[in-house]
Amino acid sequence: MLRGGVALVASPGLLSAGPAIHVNRRPKLRVLGTHVTLQPAIRERAQRVLDIDIEFLPGGSAEVLQKASTFPESFDVYEQWSNSIEILWEAGAIQPIQHERIALWNEVNDLCKTGRLEAGATVGKGAAPHRMLYAQANGTLSGAPSQELSFLPYVHNVDSFGYDAASVERGTPYGSESWGWLLDPRWRGHVGIVNEPTIGLFDLALAAEARGLVTFADIGQMTRKEIDMLFEVLIDHKRRGQFGAFWNSVPHSVDLMASGRICVSSMFSPAVSALNGQGHDVVYAAPREGYRAWHGVMCLSSRTSGHAMDAAYRYMNWWLSGWPGAFVARQGYYISNPERARAFLSEAEWAYWYSGLEATSPLTGPDGSVSVRAGEVRRGGSYRERFGHVSVWNTVMREYEYSMRGWYSLLTA
Amino acid sequence: MLVLHLSVVAINHLVLAKAAESIDRSAGRNAQVAALLAMDRDIETLQGTVLSFMYTGDQALARRVTEGVEHLSEALTVHSDGAFGSSRSGDLAPMMDALRSYEEGLVQVIAQRGHQSRVLIDSVRPFAAETRATLSRLLAVADAQGASEAVAKVGAAIRRFDRAEEVVLAYQLDPSGALVHQFREASGEFAVALEDLVSADVEPIRAGVDAWRRSVFHVFSSTRSYLHLVNVVLAGQALEFRTLSSLWIERALDAQAVEEMEAQLDGERLRELSDWAGILTVLAGLLAGWWISRSVSAPITEMSDTFTALAAGHHVEIAGTDRRDELGQLAKAAEVFAERNRETRALLVQADRMARERETTNGILEKHVAELKLRNEDLDSFSYSASHDLRAPLRSIALLAEWIQEDAASSLPSESVEHLQLMVGRVQRLDKLLDGLLAYARIGRAEDLKQRFSVRGAIDDAVEAWGGLSAVRVSVVGEDVELEAPRVAFHKVVQNLVSNAVAHHDREVAHVTIEIQVDDDHLELRVGDDGPGIPALLHERVFQIFQTGKPRDVQEGSGIGLAIVQKMVYQAGGSIELDPAPGRGALFLVRWPLLARSESRLPVASEPV
């Protein structure tokens, strides 16, 4: 994913993929998800450790969500974001996970259970994972603990915007760095926005709010009026040429920033790493308004049963066993039970990625190349500090469909 | 100059080529801008059609948008890979990527929209129809039976179903996450309400409720999906396409402006270059003219001067012989000419020297001849004087000796008498010598007029006049000719030669043969005898004066006869030589110039005279 990027655009071939036919005794697991976690190294390791066959079915976010919600028989395990849970749940595409079958459930930290890592930290608005973690007897999802989980929490991170320090004066984390830069007239024509309403709309809402243009009662659950007001502001900015591009994939965002078409943009961390690797001094901001967080969810298809279900549970348990957590940590992602991953990380890695300390030696990424130079400090600080600054979670709001109309108006304005 | 001229031509070609290229590029770019603007409009129209399709699900609209995208893709391909070069097609590649993503999204939109319609038509609506029919029938039955509780339960189920159906309808009209929640609640309540119904007729409905709910969620899911695809994915790709298009157009117009400016600058630069090239061509022409005059005309002039100088006979250094052209050949010719000139001059110098030498020689000769003549004359004069003047004392001595002898012969001892006789003899010999010398000296001195005479007659006359005919038989052979010559000299020559033959003959009668021969300009007399011949040793001196073949005591002779013959023959312009042929006898060859030869030839008298 770091190199491949999140393809937000769907691939048509996957829609016609039917259920696999099992001919071997050895169980086969079909995993539908995005490139963020469906990485070949993970698959190879899991196959070897678990002694099962695993088929990865990667795709763009919208595509895999549509596929999963419509054709639950096409997969066993679904890996995506917490904001997609309600759709899947309501569509009956996923079944509850029995948390007694999750061996390390007790080691899973509070972020997904309470929305915060430590007491006193602000809880982000929107589809925070804890708000939909437990399946209730009435068929709804909520934060009230039960024996059934709607998803297995695992990979998560905070996102913000990146800026090219060659063009934009370097700000201070949680100080001068602000989402408001996205609507700052200084960068008119050179602002990039991710073309995804469940993500980009919050970046823009945070920006508008930061600049005092719009206020929201609940930024994670906007009303139609608020949505209308927001798009009124955004369309006005768009018509004044504020936005240079709405990017459709991580590589697209890298190209736009590298070519100079944009210098401030909502961004995913792999794009920042890629640009830094290319020699561009791109800073991944720690906005004072707080991050936009996302949480990975691992779900069980409503149609999965028997050996496939057993394999799915083994696979989910393996994800919390340490190695996968360490693997994604080297790409900047966190895992829900970090201590297990720590066993697979060097002290320097743990210090940089989780503790927010200076890297005491150069750190290599999953591909073996140096991704962090000695002396660097992760912007925004430690795991706890960063997740202590979550403003909103990626969310499919109630007015998701309505917001898409506004989004369309914004794009075509 | 040719190079410069060609440069000017090349520059002009370059200017034209650049202009043509610029026009081509400009035309290409304009075509591309026009094409992109058209594509921009097309994709906007397409978006509208997609929205219409999304709301209506009209398959005709689906075909129209599919064809529209294909048309756009073809147009973009033409302008990406077409006649505008690879460098520019690269700029259009991101547009092609956007269009491709758009196309992929569109396929999904059509699929999802189709799926939604199918689910509604195939599952949701039949279930709704069946449910309504069943529940209506149950309600009618209950109502007819007056079972108010049953009526109330069926009525509640119908209301809940209606509520759920309204939500589905509302979602179709105005999709919203809230409606999804409402449907979940309403459908759940409907399912609960169904549980209260006891009729067996309800079983199929109860059994189909879950499938119906799932179908409705499929409808929601598909709707969300195509809403996302249309409002986000397609709109995003269309935006990117149009943004790239406008950026490209902006760059193209900028490039056009820059190119026009550059073309103008290029034109000015090339015009300047052309002007300079023209000036340089003229300068080069002048230079070339100077060079040609220097390298061609100058050598020709030089060569002309060289030839003039050579003709004048001057020594000239000839340059340019190493040239490989006509001038080189001329130079070589000049060199040959100069060589001939040198040779001629050397010959002239030699001739001049020879002429001068000849003049000198002639002078010397003439002087010598004059001196010789003078000396000869002196000698002749002396010889004549001596012989003439000596004769008187000599006669006196002879006379005195005779007188002594006559007077004192008896008284004188015999030895003295003998001495006196010897003295008389010597005096006589001296007298003869003096006679001979006088005769020799007289030759040429006395007037000997040239006469015309017959050679044979002259020989006969000479032999007869000589008088010693008894001792000799003279035969004259050969054709007689007439000769114009001093007759006395001729006589003397014949007489002396016959006389010489007789004098040295060792037999009683000598036979002398005189053969007359004539060639073109000489009379040749071959005078041979049958005597003992002349010893080879004497051949050299035979014509010297006072030379005798034998001591005078043995053979008395003046020793001057042949000297006189030679002198006379020489004086006549002829020659005499002794035939050195071995054998007996002597043969003298006399060549006498024929001063005037008679036309008529006399008959040859071969008879001995």
mmCIF file with all atom_site columns, C-alpha atoms in Angstrom, chain A residues 8-12 15 62-63 66 69-71 86-87 89-91 139 195-197 224 238 244-246 248 252 256 261 303 396-402 404-405 407-408 411-412, chain B residues 47-48 51 55 101 104 107-108 111-112 115 171 173-178 180-181 184 214 217-218 221-222 224-225 227-233 235-237 239-240 242-244 247:
data_model
loop_
_atom_site.group_PDB
_atom_site.id
_atom_site.type_symbol
_atom_site.label_atom_id
_atom_site.label_alt_id
_atom_site.label_comp_id
_atom_site.label_asym_id
_atom_site.label_entity_id
_atom_site.label_seq_id
_atom_site.pdbx_PDB_ins_code
_atom_site.Cartn_x
_atom_site.Cartn_y
_atom_site.Cartn_z
_atom_site.occupancy
_atom_site.B_iso_or_equiv
_atom_site.pdbx_formal_charge
_atom_site.auth_seq_id
_atom_site.auth_comp_id
_atom_site.auth_asym_id
_atom_site.auth_atom_id
_atom_site.pdbx_PDB_model_num
ATOM 1  C CA . LEU A 1 8   ? -10.127 4.915   -4.649  1.00 0.00 ? 8   LEU A CA 1
ATOM 2  C CA . VAL A 1 9   ? -11.238 4.140   -8.124  1.00 0.00 ? 9   VAL A CA 1
ATOM 3  C CA . ALA A 1 10  ? -12.942 0.853   -8.709  1.00 0.00 ? 10  ALA A CA 1
ATOM 4  C CA . SER A 1 11  ? -11.867 -1.917  -11.028 1.00 0.00 ? 11  SER A CA 1
ATOM 5  C CA . PRO A 1 12  ? -14.792 -3.450  -12.944 1.00 0.00 ? 12  PRO A CA 1
ATOM 6  C CA . LEU A 1 15  ? -17.597 -7.123  -9.563  1.00 0.00 ? 15  LEU A CA 1
ATOM 7  C CA . ALA A 1 62  ? -15.811 2.543   -2.573  1.00 0.00 ? 62  ALA A CA 1
ATOM 8  C CA . GLU A 1 63  ? -15.505 -0.457  -4.811  1.00 0.00 ? 63  GLU A CA 1
ATOM 9  C CA . GLN A 1 66  ? -20.053 -1.842  -2.671  1.00 0.00 ? 66  GLN A CA 1
ATOM 10 C CA . SER A 1 69  ? -22.361 -4.931  0.915   1.00 0.00 ? 69  SER A CA 1
ATOM 11 C CA . THR A 1 70  ? -23.922 -6.375  -2.203  1.00 0.00 ? 70  THR A CA 1
ATOM 12 C CA . PHE A 1 71  ? -22.195 -9.723  -2.569  1.00 0.00 ? 71  PHE A CA 1
ATOM 13 C CA . GLU A 1 86  ? -22.936 0.595   9.322   1.00 0.00 ? 86  GLU A CA 1
ATOM 14 C CA . ILE A 1 87  ? -23.541 0.115   5.628   1.00 0.00 ? 87  ILE A CA 1
ATOM 15 C CA . TRP A 1 89  ? -24.134 -4.207  8.945   1.00 0.00 ? 89  TRP A CA 1
ATOM 16 C CA . GLU A 1 90  ? -27.403 -2.782  7.746   1.00 0.00 ? 90  GLU A CA 1
ATOM 17 C CA . ALA A 1 91  ? -27.024 -4.598  4.466   1.00 0.00 ? 91  ALA A CA 1
ATOM 18 C CA . GLY A 1 139 ? -29.560 -5.827  15.630  1.00 0.00 ? 139 GLY A CA 1
ATOM 19 C CA . ASN A 1 195 ? -11.871 13.214  -3.915  1.00 0.00 ? 195 ASN A CA 1
ATOM 20 C CA . GLU A 1 196 ? -13.803 11.229  -1.323  1.00 0.00 ? 196 GLU A CA 1
ATOM 21 C CA . PRO A 1 197 ? -16.652 12.848  0.642   1.00 0.00 ? 197 PRO A CA 1
ATOM 22 C CA . ARG A 1 224 ? -28.362 19.218  5.623   1.00 0.00 ? 224 ARG A CA 1
ATOM 23 C CA . LYS A 1 238 ? -13.707 26.691  -5.905  1.00 0.00 ? 238 LYS A CA 1
ATOM 24 C CA . GLY A 1 244 ? -5.777  22.980  -7.906  1.00 0.00 ? 244 GLY A CA 1
ATOM 25 C CA . ALA A 1 245 ? -6.929  19.389  -7.916  1.00 0.00 ? 245 ALA A CA 1
ATOM 26 C CA . PHE A 1 246 ? -9.158  16.775  -6.371  1.00 0.00 ? 246 PHE A CA 1
ATOM 27 C CA . ASN A 1 248 ? -8.280  10.231  -6.907  1.00 0.00 ? 248 ASN A CA 1
ATOM 28 C CA . HIS A 1 252 ? -2.139  10.828  -8.110  1.00 0.00 ? 252 HIS A CA 1
ATOM 29 C CA . LEU A 1 256 ? 0.328   16.482  -8.189  1.00 0.00 ? 256 LEU A CA 1
ATOM 30 C CA . ARG A 1 261 ? 0.432   21.679  -9.278  1.00 0.00 ? 261 ARG A CA 1
ATOM 31 C CA . ARG A 1 303 ? -22.156 -15.991 4.372   1.00 0.00 ? 303 ARG A CA 1
ATOM 32 C CA . VAL A 1 396 ? -20.322 7.902   6.469   1.00 0.00 ? 396 VAL A CA 1
ATOM 33 C CA . MET A 1 397 ? -22.810 10.372  7.815   1.00 0.00 ? 397 MET A CA 1
ATOM 34 C CA . ARG A 1 398 ? -26.531 9.959   7.841   1.00 0.00 ? 398 ARG A CA 1
ATOM 35 C CA . GLU A 1 399 ? -26.572 12.606  5.203   1.00 0.00 ? 399 GLU A CA 1
ATOM 36 C CA . TYR A 1 400 ? -23.889 10.845  3.215   1.00 0.00 ? 400 TYR A CA 1
ATOM 37 C CA . GLU A 1 401 ? -26.073 10.650  0.115   1.00 0.00 ? 401 GLU A CA 1
ATOM 38 C CA . TYR A 1 402 ? -27.064 14.274  0.486   1.00 0.00 ? 402 TYR A CA 1
ATOM 39 C CA . MET A 1 404 ? -22.636 13.587  -2.344  1.00 0.00 ? 404 MET A CA 1
ATOM 40 C CA . ARG A 1 405 ? -24.947 15.954  -4.204  1.00 0.00 ? 405 ARG A CA 1
ATOM 41 C CA . TRP A 1 407 ? -19.832 17.159  -3.561  1.00 0.00 ? 407 TRP A CA 1
ATOM 42 C CA . TYR A 1 408 ? -20.976 16.824  -7.134  1.00 0.00 ? 408 TYR A CA 1
ATOM 43 C CA . LEU A 1 411 ? -16.627 19.261  -8.374  1.00 0.00 ? 411 LEU A CA 1
ATOM 44 C CA . THR A 1 412 ? -18.637 20.626  -11.267 1.00 0.00 ? 412 THR A CA 1
ATOM 45 C CA . GLN B 2 47  ? -22.086 14.148  -17.208 1.00 0.00 ? 47  GLN B CA 1
ATOM 46 C CA . GLY B 2 48  ? -25.591 15.475  -17.737 1.00 0.00 ? 48  GLY B CA 1
ATOM 47 C CA . LEU B 2 51  ? -27.182 12.037  -14.238 1.00 0.00 ? 51  LEU B CA 1
ATOM 48 C CA . TYR B 2 55  ? -32.295 8.948   -12.157 1.00 0.00 ? 55  TYR B CA 1
ATOM 49 C CA . SER B 2 101 ? -10.960 5.768   -14.946 1.00 0.00 ? 101 SER B CA 1
ATOM 50 C CA . GLU B 2 104 ? -14.345 2.164   -15.673 1.00 0.00 ? 104 GLU B CA 1
ATOM 51 C CA . VAL B 2 107 ? -19.325 0.669   -16.403 1.00 0.00 ? 107 VAL B CA 1
ATOM 52 C CA . GLN B 2 108 ? -19.906 0.255   -12.676 1.00 0.00 ? 108 GLN B CA 1
ATOM 53 C CA . ALA B 2 111 ? -23.984 -2.190  -13.486 1.00 0.00 ? 111 ALA B CA 1
ATOM 54 C CA . GLN B 2 112 ? -25.083 -0.824  -10.124 1.00 0.00 ? 112 GLN B CA 1
ATOM 55 C CA . HIS B 2 115 ? -28.655 -4.118  -10.272 1.00 0.00 ? 115 HIS B CA 1
ATOM 56 C CA . TYR B 2 171 ? -35.005 6.623   -0.488  1.00 0.00 ? 171 TYR B CA 1
ATOM 57 C CA . LEU B 2 173 ? -36.611 9.807   -4.469  1.00 0.00 ? 173 LEU B CA 1
ATOM 58 C CA . ASP B 2 174 ? -34.152 11.265  -2.022  1.00 0.00 ? 174 ASP B CA 1
ATOM 59 C CA . PRO B 2 175 ? -31.536 8.826   -0.764  1.00 0.00 ? 175 PRO B CA 1
ATOM 60 C CA . SER B 2 176 ? -30.495 9.331   2.786   1.00 0.00 ? 176 SER B CA 1
ATOM 61 C CA . GLY B 2 177 ? -28.777 7.377   5.511   1.00 0.00 ? 177 GLY B CA 1
ATOM 62 C CA . ALA B 2 178 ? -31.630 8.334   7.835   1.00 0.00 ? 178 ALA B CA 1
ATOM 63 C CA . VAL B 2 180 ? -31.877 3.442   5.745   1.00 0.00 ? 180 VAL B CA 1
ATOM 64 C CA . HIS B 2 181 ? -32.211 3.537   9.504   1.00 0.00 ? 181 HIS B CA 1
ATOM 65 C CA . ARG B 2 184 ? -34.339 -1.010  9.282   1.00 0.00 ? 184 ARG B CA 1
ATOM 66 C CA . ARG B 2 214 ? -31.821 -7.861  2.116   1.00 0.00 ? 214 ARG B CA 1
ATOM 67 C CA . PHE B 2 217 ? -30.560 -3.095  1.446   1.00 0.00 ? 217 PHE B CA 1
ATOM 68 C CA . HIS B 2 218 ? -29.169 -4.149  -1.896  1.00 0.00 ? 218 HIS B CA 1
ATOM 69 C CA . SER B 2 221 ? -26.265 -0.277  -1.319  1.00 0.00 ? 221 SER B CA 1
ATOM 70 C CA . SER B 2 222 ? -26.426 -0.129  -5.098  1.00 0.00 ? 222 SER B CA 1
ATOM 71 C CA . ARG B 2 224 ? -25.211 4.547   -2.624  1.00 0.00 ? 224 ARG B CA 1
ATOM 72 C CA . SER B 2 225 ? -22.711 2.913   -4.858  1.00 0.00 ? 225 SER B CA 1
ATOM 73 C CA . LEU B 2 227 ? -24.435 7.803   -6.283  1.00 0.00 ? 227 LEU B CA 1
ATOM 74 C CA . HIS B 2 228 ? -20.831 7.665   -5.113  1.00 0.00 ? 228 HIS B CA 1
ATOM 75 C CA . LEU B 2 229 ? -19.626 6.670   -8.556  1.00 0.00 ? 229 LEU B CA 1
ATOM 76 C CA . VAL B 2 230 ? -21.517 9.416   -10.319 1.00 0.00 ? 230 VAL B CA 1
ATOM 77 C CA . ASN B 2 231 ? -21.134 12.201  -7.774  1.00 0.00 ? 231 ASN B CA 1
ATOM 78 C CA . VAL B 2 232 ? -17.600 11.461  -6.694  1.00 0.00 ? 232 VAL B CA 1
ATOM 79 C CA . VAL B 2 233 ? -15.703 9.136   -9.007  1.00 0.00 ? 233 VAL B CA 1
ATOM 80 C CA . ALA B 2 235 ? -17.340 13.855  -11.363 1.00 0.00 ? 235 ALA B CA 1
ATOM 81 C CA . GLY B 2 236 ? -13.777 13.716  -9.993  1.00 0.00 ? 236 GLY B CA 1
ATOM 82 C CA . GLN B 2 237 ? -12.380 12.156  -13.150 1.00 0.00 ? 237 GLN B CA 1
ATOM 83 C CA . LEU B 2 239 ? -13.007 17.413  -13.271 1.00 0.00 ? 239 LEU B CA 1
ATOM 84 C CA . GLU B 2 240 ? -9.472  16.109  -13.568 1.00 0.00 ? 240 GLU B CA 1
ATOM 85 C CA . ARG B 2 242 ? -11.250 19.171  -17.709 1.00 0.00 ? 242 ARG B CA 1
ATOM 86 C CA . THR B 2 243 ? -8.582  20.610  -15.418 1.00 0.00 ? 243 THR B CA 1
ATOM 87 C CA . LEU B 2 244 ? -5.845  18.872  -17.388 1.00 0.00 ? 244 LEU B CA 1
ATOM 88 C CA . LEU B 2 247 ? -4.051  23.406  -18.188 1.00 0.00 ? 247 LEU B CA 1
#
